Amino acid sequence: MSHTDITPRLHINTEIARRMLTGFIHDQIAKAGMKRAVIGLSGGIDSALSAYLSAEALGAENVLAVRMPYETSSEDSLSDAQQVIDALGLPSLTLPITEMANPLIHQFPEMSGLRKGNIMARLRMVILYDQSVAWEGLVMGTSNKTEFLLGYSTIYGDSGVALQPIADLYKTQVRELSAALGLPASILQKPPSADLWVGQTDEGELGYTYAEVDQLLYLLVDERYTVEEAIDEGFERPFVEGVWRRVKRNHFKRTMPNIAKLSRRTIGHDFLYLRDYAGG
Amino acid sequence: MRLNIGLAQMYPELGDVRANLDKHLANIDLAAEKGVDLLVFPELSLTGYQVQDLVPEVAIRATPDDPVFGALLEQSRRLDIMFGFIHEDRRQRFYIAAAYLSGGECLHIHHKVYLPTYAMFDEGRYFDAGEHVRAFDTRFGRFGMAICEDFWHVSTPYLLWMDGADVLLFHSASPSRGLDASDRLSGSRWVELVNQSYGSFFTTYVVHCNRVGYEDGKNFWGGSSIVEPDGDFLLHGTYFEETLLVRQIDLNQIHRARSRLPLLRDENPALLLREMERILKRDGA
C-alpha cells in the first residue's frame, strides 16, 4: 500500500455504536406508533447486521425476516439468511420473486443485467412494503455508507425503506460491528455480493475493494479532504477522481426529488419540519 | 454552604409543550423527594431542539399569566429551577432562552448569544441572538447561565466569571457525533474537556445538563456533569440514558480552591479591556 494507512481511523467503539443504533431503531418504530419491523434478508452482512440490531432493539418476535430469492440467487444466500433467522429466532417468510419478475424480464430478451437487477430490487421493495402493512411494522433499511455514497444501490429498490440504521457506517465498520455482535462466520467471511446474477461480487463490479475505497471516502467525506489533498496522501489520481465523480453523480439517489417552487410556501423549500414531528 | 443539584437528563418531545411540561413536573416531584435544591433541565427542555417552522407555535412569553411559565414559577416555590424554552418577546422575536426560577419569581432569563448555523446546525435561521451575558444573585450565591454554543466561546463563561458568578450553569441539546474507537464520542470528549477547563481556569463549579433521545437520525448523548473548582469531575459519564442525576456540591470548596490557586484575584480585566479596545480599534470595529 503506497498511501497513508487510514484503516486505524475507521475503527469504532462497537459498544457505543450498538447502543446508539438499537436506541435509534426503537425510537423510530415507537414514533411511528408501532413495535415491529420487516426486513429483507439477503444472506449478506448488511441485512444480517440490521437484523441483529433490530432484534436487540425490538425483540426477535417483532422482526419479520423475509427471504426473496430469484432463480439465479445462490444457495449460500438462502442458507446464510436462514442462519440469521435461526440464530436470532426470527419469524420468517420465503417469497421467491422469480414468477413476479420473469413476466416482465421475458418481454425484453436483450435486457441487461443491470435492468434485471433493478427489477429484482424493486420487487423486493414491493413485497416488503406489502408485508409492512400485513405485519404492522416498518421496513428496515440495510444500506451502508459506502454503497450509499457510491450509489451502488437501486433507487426505490433497496433504498426504499422507512429508516436507515447502518447508513452512517462504512462497509469496513459494518464488518467490525458485525464481528462484535457475533454474526455467523460464513456471513462475516464471504465476499460481498448483490447476488443479482451468478458470480456477481461488489468488489469485482466496482473495481476496487471496500477496504481500499472506505479509506478514501473517510478522507473525502468525514475529514473534508479535497481531491488534491487525498492524492497528496498517496492515493492514485484516477482512483480518487473516479470515486469522487461517482459520489457526486449519484447524489440524486440520496435526496428527495426536487419540487418546482411556485407558491409562497413549498414542501421541501420553506415548509420545514423534521420527519420525526408527527403533529402531536 | 452545601447545595443539592439535580440534573434532569430528559428526552423532550419535539414540539409538544404540554407533554414536556408534564415531564418537568414529574422531574420536579422526584427531585423534591430527593431533597434537590436546584434542578437544571436541558436546553429547549420545553420544546425539543430542531423545532424549525414550529417556532411560533411552541414559543411562550415569560410572564406569570402564561399557563406554562406560570406553572413552573409556582413549582419554584418548592425548589429552584433552570429550564429551557423559546422566548417570544412583544415584537415577535424569538430567542433560545434559559430561565432561573426561585421562590415563585423569575430571577433571570438568558437569551442564547451564539447561534450555531453551520454543518448540522441551523439556529440562526429561526432565532434572534441574545445581546447580554449577565450573572445574577440567587439564595445560594451569584450564578451565571449559558446555553450550549455559548460556552463553546470562552468569552461567555469569562464574562459571567467577571460578573461574579461562582457557579456556572450550562445546559445544552448536544447531538452525538464523532464515533471512533475511543471510549467516548469525540463530541462528548470535547464538551467534557472545555467544561473541565472552565472549572480549572475560573475556580468555579461548572454544572452541565445535556438532553438525551433522538430527533430524526440525531442522537443526544446526555453525559450531564458537575466539575469542581479544581477541574475534576464530581459527576459525569451517564450517557444516553433518561435519568435524574443528583449530587451535592459544597460551595466552600470554591474558597478553598481560590486560596490555593488565586486566579480570580490575579485576573486583570482592565488589561483585557485596554487590549481589546486597541485590537477592535485597529480592526476598525
XYZ file of C-alpha atoms in Angstrom:
565
model
C 0.000 0.000 0.000
C 1.556 3.255 -1.116
C -0.851 5.647 0.550
C -1.198 6.633 4.189
C -2.940 3.830 6.069
C -6.301 5.281 7.112
C -7.622 1.977 8.483
C -6.882 2.772 12.159
C -9.089 5.856 11.901
C -12.017 3.766 10.673
C -12.166 1.723 13.859
C -15.236 2.299 16.003
C -16.262 1.681 19.567
C -18.753 -1.072 18.772
C -20.480 -0.856 22.155
C -21.361 2.821 21.618
C -22.477 2.089 18.050
C -24.638 -0.769 19.245
C -26.285 1.350 21.906
C -26.952 4.325 19.625
C -28.287 2.199 16.775
C -30.565 -0.065 18.807
C -31.848 3.082 20.514
C -32.453 4.686 17.124
C -34.406 1.689 15.831
C -36.553 1.505 18.937
C -37.179 5.251 18.857
C -38.151 5.349 15.180
C -40.547 2.421 15.431
C -42.142 3.824 18.579
C -42.592 7.256 16.997
C -44.437 5.584 14.118
C -46.806 4.133 16.717
C -45.580 0.619 16.030
C -43.465 -2.034 17.669
C -42.473 -4.193 14.731
C -40.168 -4.187 11.715
C -39.908 -6.054 8.398
C -36.502 -6.789 6.964
C -35.387 -8.366 3.723
C -32.616 -10.850 4.484
C -30.274 -11.429 1.558
C -27.750 -13.587 3.353
C -25.223 -10.761 3.225
C -23.598 -8.918 6.071
C -25.534 -5.641 5.830
C -29.021 -7.076 6.186
C -27.753 -9.556 8.783
C -26.342 -6.690 10.880
C -29.584 -4.735 10.541
C -31.476 -7.826 11.653
C -29.249 -8.324 14.707
C -29.654 -4.692 15.740
C -33.414 -4.809 15.102
C -33.873 -7.977 17.125
C -31.980 -6.434 20.029
C -33.959 -3.200 19.787
C -37.438 -4.635 19.307
C -37.284 -8.241 20.453
C -36.789 -11.035 17.906
C -40.501 -11.836 17.867
C -41.186 -8.375 16.428
C -38.819 -8.619 13.470
C -40.174 -10.368 10.381
C -37.372 -11.658 8.172
C -38.258 -12.110 4.514
C -36.150 -14.117 2.078
C -36.871 -13.247 -1.559
C -34.711 -15.396 -3.846
C -34.668 -15.153 -7.646
C -33.953 -18.211 -9.760
C -30.289 -17.220 -10.111
C -29.776 -16.480 -6.420
C -27.101 -18.646 -4.852
C -27.980 -21.387 -2.424
C -25.492 -19.907 0.014
C -27.527 -16.716 0.199
C -30.597 -18.626 1.260
C -28.778 -20.752 3.795
C -26.841 -17.812 5.237
C -30.093 -15.889 5.668
C -31.556 -18.959 7.349
C -28.638 -18.997 9.771
C -29.550 -15.464 10.869
C -33.201 -16.417 11.227
C -32.272 -19.439 13.336
C -29.641 -17.681 15.426
C -31.997 -14.839 16.362
C -35.240 -16.847 16.372
C -36.968 -14.508 13.931
C -40.385 -15.130 12.419
C -39.773 -15.523 8.700
C -41.249 -15.835 5.236
C -39.724 -17.034 1.997
C -41.287 -15.445 -1.075
C -39.441 -16.218 -4.313
C -39.627 -13.380 -6.829
C -38.932 -15.405 -9.983
C -42.564 -15.698 -11.002
C -43.113 -11.997 -10.401
C -40.012 -10.851 -12.224
C -39.875 -13.110 -15.258
C -43.100 -11.990 -16.992
C -41.531 -8.544 -17.288
C -37.963 -9.680 -17.900
C -39.004 -12.082 -20.663
C -40.669 -9.295 -22.630
C -37.220 -7.821 -23.262
C -34.849 -10.560 -24.426
C -31.999 -8.056 -24.708
C -32.474 -6.858 -21.101
C -29.172 -6.067 -19.367
C -28.125 -7.479 -16.043
C -28.415 -4.005 -14.559
C -32.071 -3.731 -15.583
C -32.831 -7.195 -14.268
C -31.076 -6.386 -11.008
C -33.087 -3.200 -10.608
C -36.347 -5.060 -11.244
C -35.430 -7.627 -8.596
C -34.507 -4.960 -6.063
C -37.762 -3.092 -6.697
C -39.907 -6.211 -6.490
C -38.348 -6.948 -3.136
C -39.323 -3.440 -2.041
C -42.908 -4.113 -3.163
C -43.015 -7.291 -1.085
C -41.514 -5.641 1.985
C -43.960 -2.730 1.859
C -46.833 -5.160 1.455
C -45.599 -7.077 4.492
C -45.185 -3.745 6.281
C -48.988 -3.395 6.251
C -49.734 -7.054 6.910
C -47.190 -7.305 9.749
C -47.741 -3.752 11.026
C -44.038 -2.984 11.010
C -41.690 -0.505 9.373
C -39.408 -1.574 6.528
C -35.867 -1.681 7.873
C -33.040 -0.233 5.774
C -29.890 -2.241 5.203
C -27.721 0.215 3.223
C -24.241 1.100 4.421
C -22.416 4.407 3.984
C -20.031 3.122 1.328
C -22.704 1.939 -1.082
C -24.918 4.928 -0.338
C -22.079 7.297 -1.226
C -21.049 5.332 -4.310
C -24.657 4.987 -5.437
C -24.228 1.228 -5.513
C -27.921 0.696 -4.931
C -31.262 0.746 -6.739
C -33.367 3.826 -6.279
C -36.813 2.785 -4.959
C -35.378 -0.684 -4.576
C -33.071 -1.399 -1.668
C -33.145 2.345 -0.927
C -36.929 2.233 -0.499
C -37.145 1.849 3.280
C -38.567 3.588 6.348
C -35.376 4.022 8.365
C -31.650 3.592 7.845
C -29.859 2.258 10.930
C -26.464 1.464 9.378
C -26.156 4.055 6.603
C -23.544 6.051 8.541
C -21.219 3.035 8.840
C -18.695 2.286 6.116
C -18.532 -1.327 4.980
C -15.305 -1.734 6.966
C -17.178 -0.556 10.071
C -20.160 -2.789 9.283
C -17.724 -5.685 9.394
C -16.255 -4.544 12.705
C -19.656 -4.113 14.347
C -20.926 -7.397 12.876
C -17.983 -9.285 14.306
C -18.579 -7.681 17.716
C -22.245 -8.714 17.624
C -21.276 -12.292 16.809
C -22.768 -12.717 13.340
C -22.269 -16.170 11.769
C -18.752 -16.694 10.472
C -19.883 -17.651 6.960
C -21.570 -14.243 6.624
C -18.600 -12.353 8.030
C -16.193 -14.043 5.676
C -17.895 -14.282 2.301
C -17.242 -11.718 -0.440
C -19.938 -9.035 -0.597
C -22.400 -9.560 -3.436
C -25.692 -8.067 -4.527
C -26.360 -11.614 -5.846
C -28.348 -10.253 -8.763
C -26.625 -12.590 -11.202
C -24.397 -15.639 -10.926
C -20.869 -14.873 -9.822
C -21.500 -11.180 -9.197
C -19.384 -9.571 -6.473
C -19.487 -5.946 -5.363
C -15.759 -5.534 -5.476
C -15.495 -7.139 -8.920
C -18.119 -4.762 -10.237
C -16.809 -1.632 -8.531
C -13.214 -2.332 -9.492
C -11.751 -1.821 -6.037
C -12.103 -3.295 -2.562
C -14.223 -1.863 0.213
C -11.170 -1.876 2.460
C -9.484 0.468 -0.019
C -12.338 2.762 -1.000
C -13.507 3.188 2.605
C -10.174 4.773 3.481
C -10.509 7.245 0.639
C -14.166 8.026 1.360
C -13.306 8.622 5.008
C -10.849 11.329 3.980
C -13.082 12.909 1.344
C -16.328 12.840 3.297
C -15.670 12.635 7.036
C -12.447 14.629 7.063
C -13.406 17.003 4.220
C -10.204 16.426 2.258
C -10.118 17.875 -1.250
C -9.367 15.543 -4.148
C -5.853 17.026 -4.357
C -5.249 16.543 -0.630
C -6.326 12.889 -0.908
C -3.885 12.418 -3.793
C -1.190 14.003 -1.600
C -1.854 11.211 0.918
C -0.713 8.766 -1.752
C -3.975 7.605 -3.334
C -3.815 7.210 -7.139
C -5.267 10.181 -9.013
C -7.597 8.166 -11.309
C -8.929 6.264 -8.295
C -9.613 9.428 -6.283
C -11.157 11.334 -9.170
C -13.218 8.358 -10.273
C -14.603 7.721 -6.804
C -15.445 11.363 -6.177
C -17.140 11.643 -9.582
C -19.207 8.622 -8.706
C -20.193 10.088 -5.306
C -21.360 13.312 -6.934
C -23.095 11.651 -9.885
C -25.207 9.535 -7.546
C -26.324 12.297 -5.232
C -29.844 12.069 -6.691
C -30.172 8.660 -5.070
C -29.626 10.204 -1.643
C -32.070 13.097 -1.912
C -35.788 13.560 -2.462
C -36.825 14.608 -6.000
C -36.810 18.377 -6.481
C -40.136 20.164 -6.224
C -40.684 23.072 -8.626
C -41.420 26.044 -6.419
C -44.409 28.204 -7.326
C -46.196 29.266 -4.164
C -45.084 31.291 -1.156
C -44.540 28.157 0.848
C -43.437 24.931 -0.723
C -42.791 21.444 0.598
C -39.069 20.830 0.745
C -38.120 24.508 0.346
C -39.687 26.538 3.143
C -42.153 24.150 4.742
C -39.689 22.790 7.223
C -40.453 20.182 9.840
C -38.483 17.190 10.950
C -39.639 13.812 9.722
C -39.970 12.897 13.404
C -42.539 15.617 14.001
C -45.808 13.719 13.931
C -48.056 16.703 14.617
C -48.922 15.665 18.167
C -22.902 26.029 52.198
C -23.964 22.768 50.670
C -26.378 22.557 47.803
C -28.116 19.565 46.222
C -28.078 19.860 42.462
C -30.430 17.840 40.277
C -29.772 17.341 36.580
C -32.903 16.310 34.694
C -31.281 14.490 31.789
C -34.566 14.236 29.925
C -35.872 13.422 26.447
C -38.114 16.307 25.390
C -40.824 15.547 22.839
C -40.416 17.601 19.713
C -42.974 20.389 19.582
C -45.189 19.112 22.411
C -45.024 21.745 25.139
C -47.845 20.201 27.144
C -46.184 16.778 27.279
C -42.868 18.381 28.149
C -44.395 20.461 30.926
C -45.717 17.200 32.386
C -42.203 15.739 32.194
C -40.881 18.814 34.006
C -43.490 18.449 36.730
C -42.681 14.744 37.149
C -38.966 15.533 37.445
C -39.697 18.307 39.935
C -41.744 15.923 42.095
C -38.978 13.331 42.027
C -36.279 15.928 42.696
C -38.234 17.381 45.604
C -38.471 13.901 47.111
C -34.712 13.575 46.813
C -34.093 16.886 48.554
C -32.845 18.742 45.485
C -32.334 22.494 45.971
C -31.715 23.416 42.336
C -33.000 21.366 39.398
C -31.457 22.022 35.984
C -33.192 20.994 32.753
C -31.543 20.828 29.302
C -31.635 23.402 26.506
C -35.098 23.824 24.987
C -36.450 21.338 27.504
C -39.992 22.591 26.880
C -39.953 22.233 23.106
C -37.291 19.853 21.822
C -34.385 21.065 19.748
C -34.971 21.091 15.984
C -38.267 22.942 16.087
C -37.831 24.608 12.662
C -41.181 26.007 11.468
C -42.794 25.122 14.797
C -41.072 28.063 16.484
C -44.093 30.409 16.631
C -46.343 27.572 17.789
C -44.207 26.500 20.717
C -42.786 29.848 21.884
C -44.073 31.253 25.172
C -43.956 34.564 26.981
C -42.107 34.679 30.272
C -44.964 36.019 32.382
C -46.854 34.602 35.358
C -50.097 34.558 33.361
C -48.618 32.275 30.725
C -50.012 28.856 31.713
C -46.739 27.011 31.192
C -44.334 29.622 32.561
C -46.773 30.283 35.414
C -46.933 26.592 36.301
C -43.153 26.375 36.546
C -42.977 29.620 38.551
C -45.389 28.070 41.012
C -43.244 24.936 41.252
C -40.188 27.074 42.004
C -41.588 27.644 45.495
C -40.534 24.036 46.134
C -37.030 24.184 44.626
C -35.063 26.416 42.285
C -35.468 25.575 38.604
C -33.444 26.299 35.478
C -35.219 25.248 32.294
C -35.063 25.858 28.552
C -37.742 27.350 26.292
C -38.373 29.538 23.267
C -38.970 33.072 24.468
C -41.173 35.283 22.324
C -40.837 38.986 23.004
C -43.536 41.596 22.419
C -42.435 42.210 18.838
C -42.405 38.573 17.676
C -38.707 37.984 18.072
C -37.795 34.514 19.204
C -34.896 33.536 21.428
C -33.494 30.269 22.694
C -33.791 31.018 26.390
C -32.935 29.714 29.832
C -34.896 30.911 32.863
C -33.879 30.654 36.519
C -36.917 30.477 38.802
C -36.877 30.599 42.607
C -39.494 31.196 45.287
C -42.184 31.912 42.708
C -40.067 34.591 40.983
C -38.077 34.635 37.781
C -34.590 35.754 38.817
C -33.015 35.809 35.376
C -33.552 34.962 31.717
C -30.596 34.363 29.445
C -31.002 34.533 25.688
C -28.574 32.326 23.771
C -25.938 34.609 22.302
C -24.127 32.252 19.945
C -26.470 30.528 17.499
C -24.630 27.777 15.616
C -25.529 27.955 11.941
C -23.109 25.572 10.308
C -22.832 21.879 9.490
C -25.915 20.211 11.017
C -26.972 23.352 12.916
C -29.433 25.945 11.632
C -30.309 28.102 14.637
C -29.590 31.461 13.015
C -32.368 30.780 10.543
C -35.035 30.694 13.231
C -33.834 32.690 16.218
C -32.576 36.092 17.251
C -29.278 36.174 19.103
C -29.109 37.351 22.702
C -27.195 40.547 23.442
C -26.338 40.141 27.100
C -24.184 37.989 29.342
C -25.059 38.645 32.976
C -24.588 36.896 36.291
C -27.412 37.084 38.831
C -27.944 36.595 42.554
C -29.682 33.550 43.968
C -30.311 32.372 47.517
C -27.160 30.252 47.133
C -24.862 32.965 45.796
C -24.171 34.508 42.410
C -24.687 32.236 39.386
C -24.393 32.531 35.618
C -26.188 30.671 32.828
C -25.049 29.800 29.311
C -26.641 27.701 26.581
C -24.687 25.156 24.547
C -22.773 27.067 21.829
C -22.474 29.989 24.281
C -19.895 28.023 26.217
C -18.024 26.923 23.106
C -16.884 30.551 23.146
C -14.633 31.260 26.086
C -15.847 34.863 26.331
C -19.255 33.832 27.673
C -18.135 32.000 30.819
C -15.325 34.533 31.219
C -17.835 37.391 31.335
C -20.017 35.501 33.790
C -16.952 34.899 35.958
C -16.028 38.579 35.862
C -19.643 39.449 36.677
C -19.323 37.438 39.882
C -20.674 34.022 39.014
C -19.237 31.320 41.273
C -21.404 28.578 39.794
C -21.738 28.277 36.029
C -24.973 26.636 34.932
C -24.713 25.289 31.401
C -27.329 23.399 29.522
C -27.412 22.004 26.019
C -29.024 19.887 23.326
C -25.753 18.498 22.075
C -26.075 15.938 19.271
C -23.865 12.854 19.335
C -21.111 12.830 16.743
C -17.628 11.611 16.100
C -17.824 7.871 16.744
C -14.318 6.450 16.739
C -12.506 3.715 18.628
C -12.198 5.619 21.907
C -14.367 5.225 24.982
C -16.462 8.317 24.261
C -17.770 10.135 21.206
C -15.380 12.871 20.133
C -18.180 15.439 20.590
C -18.620 14.347 24.216
C -14.874 14.413 24.833
C -14.696 17.980 23.583
C -17.510 19.251 25.781
C -16.112 17.488 28.832
C -12.682 18.940 28.126
C -13.915 22.531 27.891
C -16.082 22.177 30.981
C -13.128 20.877 32.961
C -11.098 23.763 31.604
C -13.613 26.341 32.833
C -13.646 24.765 36.278
C -9.844 24.930 36.294
C -9.422 28.419 34.818
C -12.194 30.062 36.802
C -12.081 28.002 40.018
C -15.861 27.725 39.842
C -18.347 24.900 39.811
C -19.458 24.049 36.293
C -22.840 22.350 36.133
C -23.885 20.976 32.747
C -27.188 19.338 31.816
C -27.439 17.817 28.340
C -30.506 16.111 26.904
C -30.910 12.582 25.596
C -33.121 10.959 22.961
C -33.395 11.252 19.202
C -34.620 13.773 16.657
C -34.714 12.286 13.187
C -31.384 10.464 12.977
C -29.631 12.630 15.548
C -28.973 11.219 18.991
C -28.279 13.374 22.051
C -25.661 11.939 24.368
C -26.585 13.195 27.825
C -23.492 12.818 29.985
C -24.627 15.622 32.298
C -21.861 16.583 34.653
C -20.576 18.685 37.519
C -16.977 19.949 37.512
C -15.423 21.074 40.789
C -13.410 24.293 41.194
C -10.188 22.323 40.829
C -11.262 20.971 37.431
C -12.086 17.409 38.473
C -15.408 15.774 37.723
C -17.678 15.399 40.720
C -20.230 13.747 38.430
C -20.067 12.610 34.834
C -20.375 9.657 32.496
C -24.083 8.766 32.433
C -24.513 8.715 28.676
C -27.679 8.261 26.555
C -29.965 7.365 29.455
C -33.018 9.387 30.526
C -32.486 9.916 34.233
C -32.425 12.357 37.117
C -28.909 12.765 38.498
C -28.443 14.253 41.964
C -25.202 15.366 43.592
C -24.347 17.639 46.483
C -21.838 20.428 45.962
C -20.019 22.267 48.728
C -19.779 25.946 47.855
C -16.998 26.364 50.424
C -14.850 24.354 48.058
C -14.682 27.466 45.862
C -12.915 29.444 48.616
C -10.524 26.615 49.327
C -9.640 26.267 45.644
C -9.074 30.023 45.351
C -6.826 30.095 48.386
C -4.657 27.502 46.725
C -4.916 28.999 43.264
C -5.765 32.752 43.289
C -6.502 33.034 39.561
C -9.515 35.254 40.154
C -7.558 37.586 42.452
C -4.803 37.965 39.876
C -7.010 38.243 36.812
C -6.649 41.647 35.171
C -9.852 42.532 33.289
C -8.732 46.157 32.888
C -5.751 44.926 30.883
C -8.098 42.778 28.835
C -10.351 45.777 28.195
C -7.459 48.055 27.137
C -6.034 45.495 24.797
C -9.424 44.576 23.364
C -10.174 48.242 22.694
C -6.857 48.566 20.908
C -7.496 45.404 18.884
C -11.041 46.390 17.943
C -9.928 49.918 17.012
C -7.126 48.557 14.867
C -9.538 46.227 13.112
C -11.917 49.115 12.516
C -14.728 47.585 14.524
